[in-house]
XYZ file of C-alpha atoms in Angstrom:
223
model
C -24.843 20.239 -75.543
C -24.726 23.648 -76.473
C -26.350 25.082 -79.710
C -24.796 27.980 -81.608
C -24.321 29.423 -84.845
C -20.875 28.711 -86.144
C -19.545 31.537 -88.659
C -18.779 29.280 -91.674
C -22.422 28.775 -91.642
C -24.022 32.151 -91.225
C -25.255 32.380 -94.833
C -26.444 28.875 -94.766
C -28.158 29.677 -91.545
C -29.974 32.527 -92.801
C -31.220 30.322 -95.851
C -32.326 28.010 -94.005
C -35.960 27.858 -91.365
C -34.157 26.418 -88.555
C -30.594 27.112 -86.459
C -27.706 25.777 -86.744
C -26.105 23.975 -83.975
C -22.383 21.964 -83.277
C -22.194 18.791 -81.495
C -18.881 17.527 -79.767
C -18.502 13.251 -79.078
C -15.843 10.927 -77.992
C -15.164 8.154 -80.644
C -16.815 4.754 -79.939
C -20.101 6.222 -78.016
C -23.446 6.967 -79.323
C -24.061 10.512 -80.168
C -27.315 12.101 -80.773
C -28.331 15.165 -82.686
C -31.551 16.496 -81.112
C -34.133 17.725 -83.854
C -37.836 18.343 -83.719
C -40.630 20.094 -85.228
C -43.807 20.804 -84.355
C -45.983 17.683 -85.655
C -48.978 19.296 -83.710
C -49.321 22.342 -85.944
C -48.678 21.145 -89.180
C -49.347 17.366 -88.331
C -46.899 14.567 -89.284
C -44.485 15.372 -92.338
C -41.726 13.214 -94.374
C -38.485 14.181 -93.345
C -34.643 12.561 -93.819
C -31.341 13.201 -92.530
C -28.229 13.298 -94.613
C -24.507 14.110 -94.269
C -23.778 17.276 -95.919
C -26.009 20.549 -96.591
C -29.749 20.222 -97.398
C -30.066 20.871 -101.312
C -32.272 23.635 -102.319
C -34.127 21.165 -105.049
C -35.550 19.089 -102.554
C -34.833 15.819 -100.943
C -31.463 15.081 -98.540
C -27.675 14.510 -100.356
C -26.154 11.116 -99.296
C -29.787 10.296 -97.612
C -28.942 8.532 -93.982
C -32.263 7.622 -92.716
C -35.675 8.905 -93.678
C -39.480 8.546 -92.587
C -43.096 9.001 -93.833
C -43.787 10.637 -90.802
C -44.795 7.604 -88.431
C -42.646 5.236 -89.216
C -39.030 4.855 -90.717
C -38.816 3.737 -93.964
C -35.353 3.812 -95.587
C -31.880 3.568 -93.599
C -28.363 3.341 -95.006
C -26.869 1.466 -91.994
C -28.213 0.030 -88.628
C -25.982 2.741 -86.974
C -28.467 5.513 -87.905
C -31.864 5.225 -85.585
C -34.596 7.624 -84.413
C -35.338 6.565 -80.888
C -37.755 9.802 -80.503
C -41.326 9.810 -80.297
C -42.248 10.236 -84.133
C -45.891 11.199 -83.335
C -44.690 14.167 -81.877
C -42.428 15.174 -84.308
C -38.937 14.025 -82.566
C -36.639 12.635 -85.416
C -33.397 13.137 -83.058
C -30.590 10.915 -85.083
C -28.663 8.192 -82.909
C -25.683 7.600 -84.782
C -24.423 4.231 -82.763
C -20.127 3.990 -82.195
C -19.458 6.630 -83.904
C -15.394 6.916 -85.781
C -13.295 9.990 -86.990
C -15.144 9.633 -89.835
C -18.677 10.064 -88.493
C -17.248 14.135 -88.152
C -18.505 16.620 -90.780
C -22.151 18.774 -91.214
C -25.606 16.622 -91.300
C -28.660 18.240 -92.442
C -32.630 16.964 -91.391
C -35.130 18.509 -93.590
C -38.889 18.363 -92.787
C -40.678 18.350 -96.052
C -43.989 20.547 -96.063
C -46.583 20.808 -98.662
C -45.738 23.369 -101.552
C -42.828 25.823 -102.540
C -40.182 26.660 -100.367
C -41.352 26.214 -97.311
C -39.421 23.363 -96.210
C -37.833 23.563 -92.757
C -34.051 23.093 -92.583
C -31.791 21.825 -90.153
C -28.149 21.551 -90.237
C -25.440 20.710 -86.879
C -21.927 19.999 -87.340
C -20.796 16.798 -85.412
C -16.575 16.580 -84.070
C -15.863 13.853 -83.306
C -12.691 13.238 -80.920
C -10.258 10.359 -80.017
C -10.667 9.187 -76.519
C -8.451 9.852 -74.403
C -5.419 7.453 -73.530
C -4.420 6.958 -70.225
C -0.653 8.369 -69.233
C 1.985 6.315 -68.350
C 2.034 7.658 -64.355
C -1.926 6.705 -63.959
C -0.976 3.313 -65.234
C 2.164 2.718 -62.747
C 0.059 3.917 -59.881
C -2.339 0.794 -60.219
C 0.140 -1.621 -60.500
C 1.976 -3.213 -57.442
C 5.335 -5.311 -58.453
C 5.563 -8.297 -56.484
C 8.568 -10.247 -55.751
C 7.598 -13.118 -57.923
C 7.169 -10.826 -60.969
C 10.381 -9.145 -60.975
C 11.832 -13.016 -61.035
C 9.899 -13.858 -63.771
C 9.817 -11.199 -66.101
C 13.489 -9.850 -67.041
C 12.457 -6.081 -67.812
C 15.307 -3.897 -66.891
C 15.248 -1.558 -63.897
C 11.582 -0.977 -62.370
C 11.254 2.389 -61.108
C 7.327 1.047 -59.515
C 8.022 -1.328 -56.003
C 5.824 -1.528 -53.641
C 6.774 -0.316 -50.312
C 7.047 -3.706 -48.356
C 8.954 -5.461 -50.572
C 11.493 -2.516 -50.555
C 11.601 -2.727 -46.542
C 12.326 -6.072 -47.215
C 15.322 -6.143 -49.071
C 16.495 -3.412 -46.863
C 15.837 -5.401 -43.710
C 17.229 -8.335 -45.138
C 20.696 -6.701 -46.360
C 21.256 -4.938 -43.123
C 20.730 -8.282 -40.830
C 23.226 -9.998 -42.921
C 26.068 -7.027 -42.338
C 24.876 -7.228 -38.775
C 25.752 -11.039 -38.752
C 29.143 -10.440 -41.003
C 30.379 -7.952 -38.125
C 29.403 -9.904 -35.247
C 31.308 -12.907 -36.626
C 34.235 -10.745 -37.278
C 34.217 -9.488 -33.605
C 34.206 -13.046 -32.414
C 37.145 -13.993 -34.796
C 39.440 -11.258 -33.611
C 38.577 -11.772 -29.875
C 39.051 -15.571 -30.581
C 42.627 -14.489 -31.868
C 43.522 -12.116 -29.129
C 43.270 -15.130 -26.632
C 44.530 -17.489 -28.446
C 47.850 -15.208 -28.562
C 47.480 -14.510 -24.623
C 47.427 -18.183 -24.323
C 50.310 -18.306 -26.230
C 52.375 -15.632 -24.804
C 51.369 -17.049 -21.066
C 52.390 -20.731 -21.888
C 55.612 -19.428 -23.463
C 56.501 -17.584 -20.005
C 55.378 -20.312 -17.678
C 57.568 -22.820 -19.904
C 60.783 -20.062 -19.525
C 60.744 -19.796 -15.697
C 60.124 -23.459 -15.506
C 63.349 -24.301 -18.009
C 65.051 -21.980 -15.690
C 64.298 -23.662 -12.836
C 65.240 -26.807 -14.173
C 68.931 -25.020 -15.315
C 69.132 -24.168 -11.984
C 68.223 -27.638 -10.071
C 71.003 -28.755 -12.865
C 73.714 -26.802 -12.081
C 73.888 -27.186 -8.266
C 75.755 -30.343 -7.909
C 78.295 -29.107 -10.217
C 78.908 -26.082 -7.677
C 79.166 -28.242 -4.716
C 81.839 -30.719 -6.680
C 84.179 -28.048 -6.458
């Protein structure tokens, strides 16, 4: 945490005993605002946080949480604690899941005996919306199965894993493997079935002309 005077605040600063001081949180954890005073010099005093600037009259505006020095005596939520050692003058606020709203200037005043002596603290607390994750840190956890791109109609998914890619790649190139190979045996299939044909039709042609010949002979040797 770092403590410094913002310049919005100088003249409140300089009116005031203490420094001022600017805390930064995420919304939904616990932020603290460190205070103490010395309880071992002027022993133990009443003090209160509010939200907004200590008043000059006396007293916190929209009172928080105050004490009578040992012990906590009012609170205006369960969100508001002092977890410090009391007894030694730490009244740090704890302001539990803190919201947007938790954001603006809180003031702890330590209320001394007689006039304008009071001590004065003020610390403006931002609060911020946690961050949401992007889109590419979510994709990188997630692996898409097989079984979830049947089951879940999404459009096109730009996220597969690896292996089932190889897959599908595998898968399509042994069936064109199997498509060409069948082709090849079709074709040589045909190309002997037409030698077969073209031999048969030759070996029938010299025997027909055989037989023409055996046929005509006689009719020679009649005349």
């Amino acid at each position: 945490m770092e403590n410094r005077c913002i310049s919005g605040w100088f003249l409140l600063c300089l009116l005031s005993v203490s420094e001022c001081s600017q805390v930064i949180g995420i919304e939904g954890q616990n932020i603290t605002l460190p205070f103490k005073y010395d309880a071992k010099s002027h022993g133990l005093q009443h003090i209160c946080w509010g939200k907004g600037t200590i008043p000059s009259s006396g007293g916190c505006d929209n009172e928080i949480i105050s004490t009578d020095g040992s012990e906590v005596t009012r609170r205006s939520s369960v969100r508001y604690q002092l977890l410090g050692d009391l007894k030694t003058g730490d009244v740090t606020l704890t302001i539990s899941n803190t919201t947007e709203i938790d954001s603006g200037t809180y003031g702890c005043r330590v209320q001394y005996v007689g006039l304008f002596n009071d001590e004065k603290y003020h610390v403006t607390l931002t609060i911020e919306k946690a961050p949401v994750p992007t889109t590419s840190e979510t994709s990188a956890n997630v692996t898409i199965t097989p079984q979830t791109m049947d089951n879940h109609n999404h459009g096109p998914v730009t996220t597969i894993s690896t292996e089932y890619s190889s897959t599908v790649y595998y898968s399509e190139s042994k069936s064109e493997t199997r498509g060409n190979d069948l082709a090849v045996i079709l074709v040589s299939i045909l190309l002997v079935l037409t030698g077969v044909g073209i031999v048969s039709v030759l070996v029938m042609r010299k025997r027909w002309e055989r037989f023409a010949t055996v046929l005509q002979i006689p009719a020679i040797g009649g005349g």
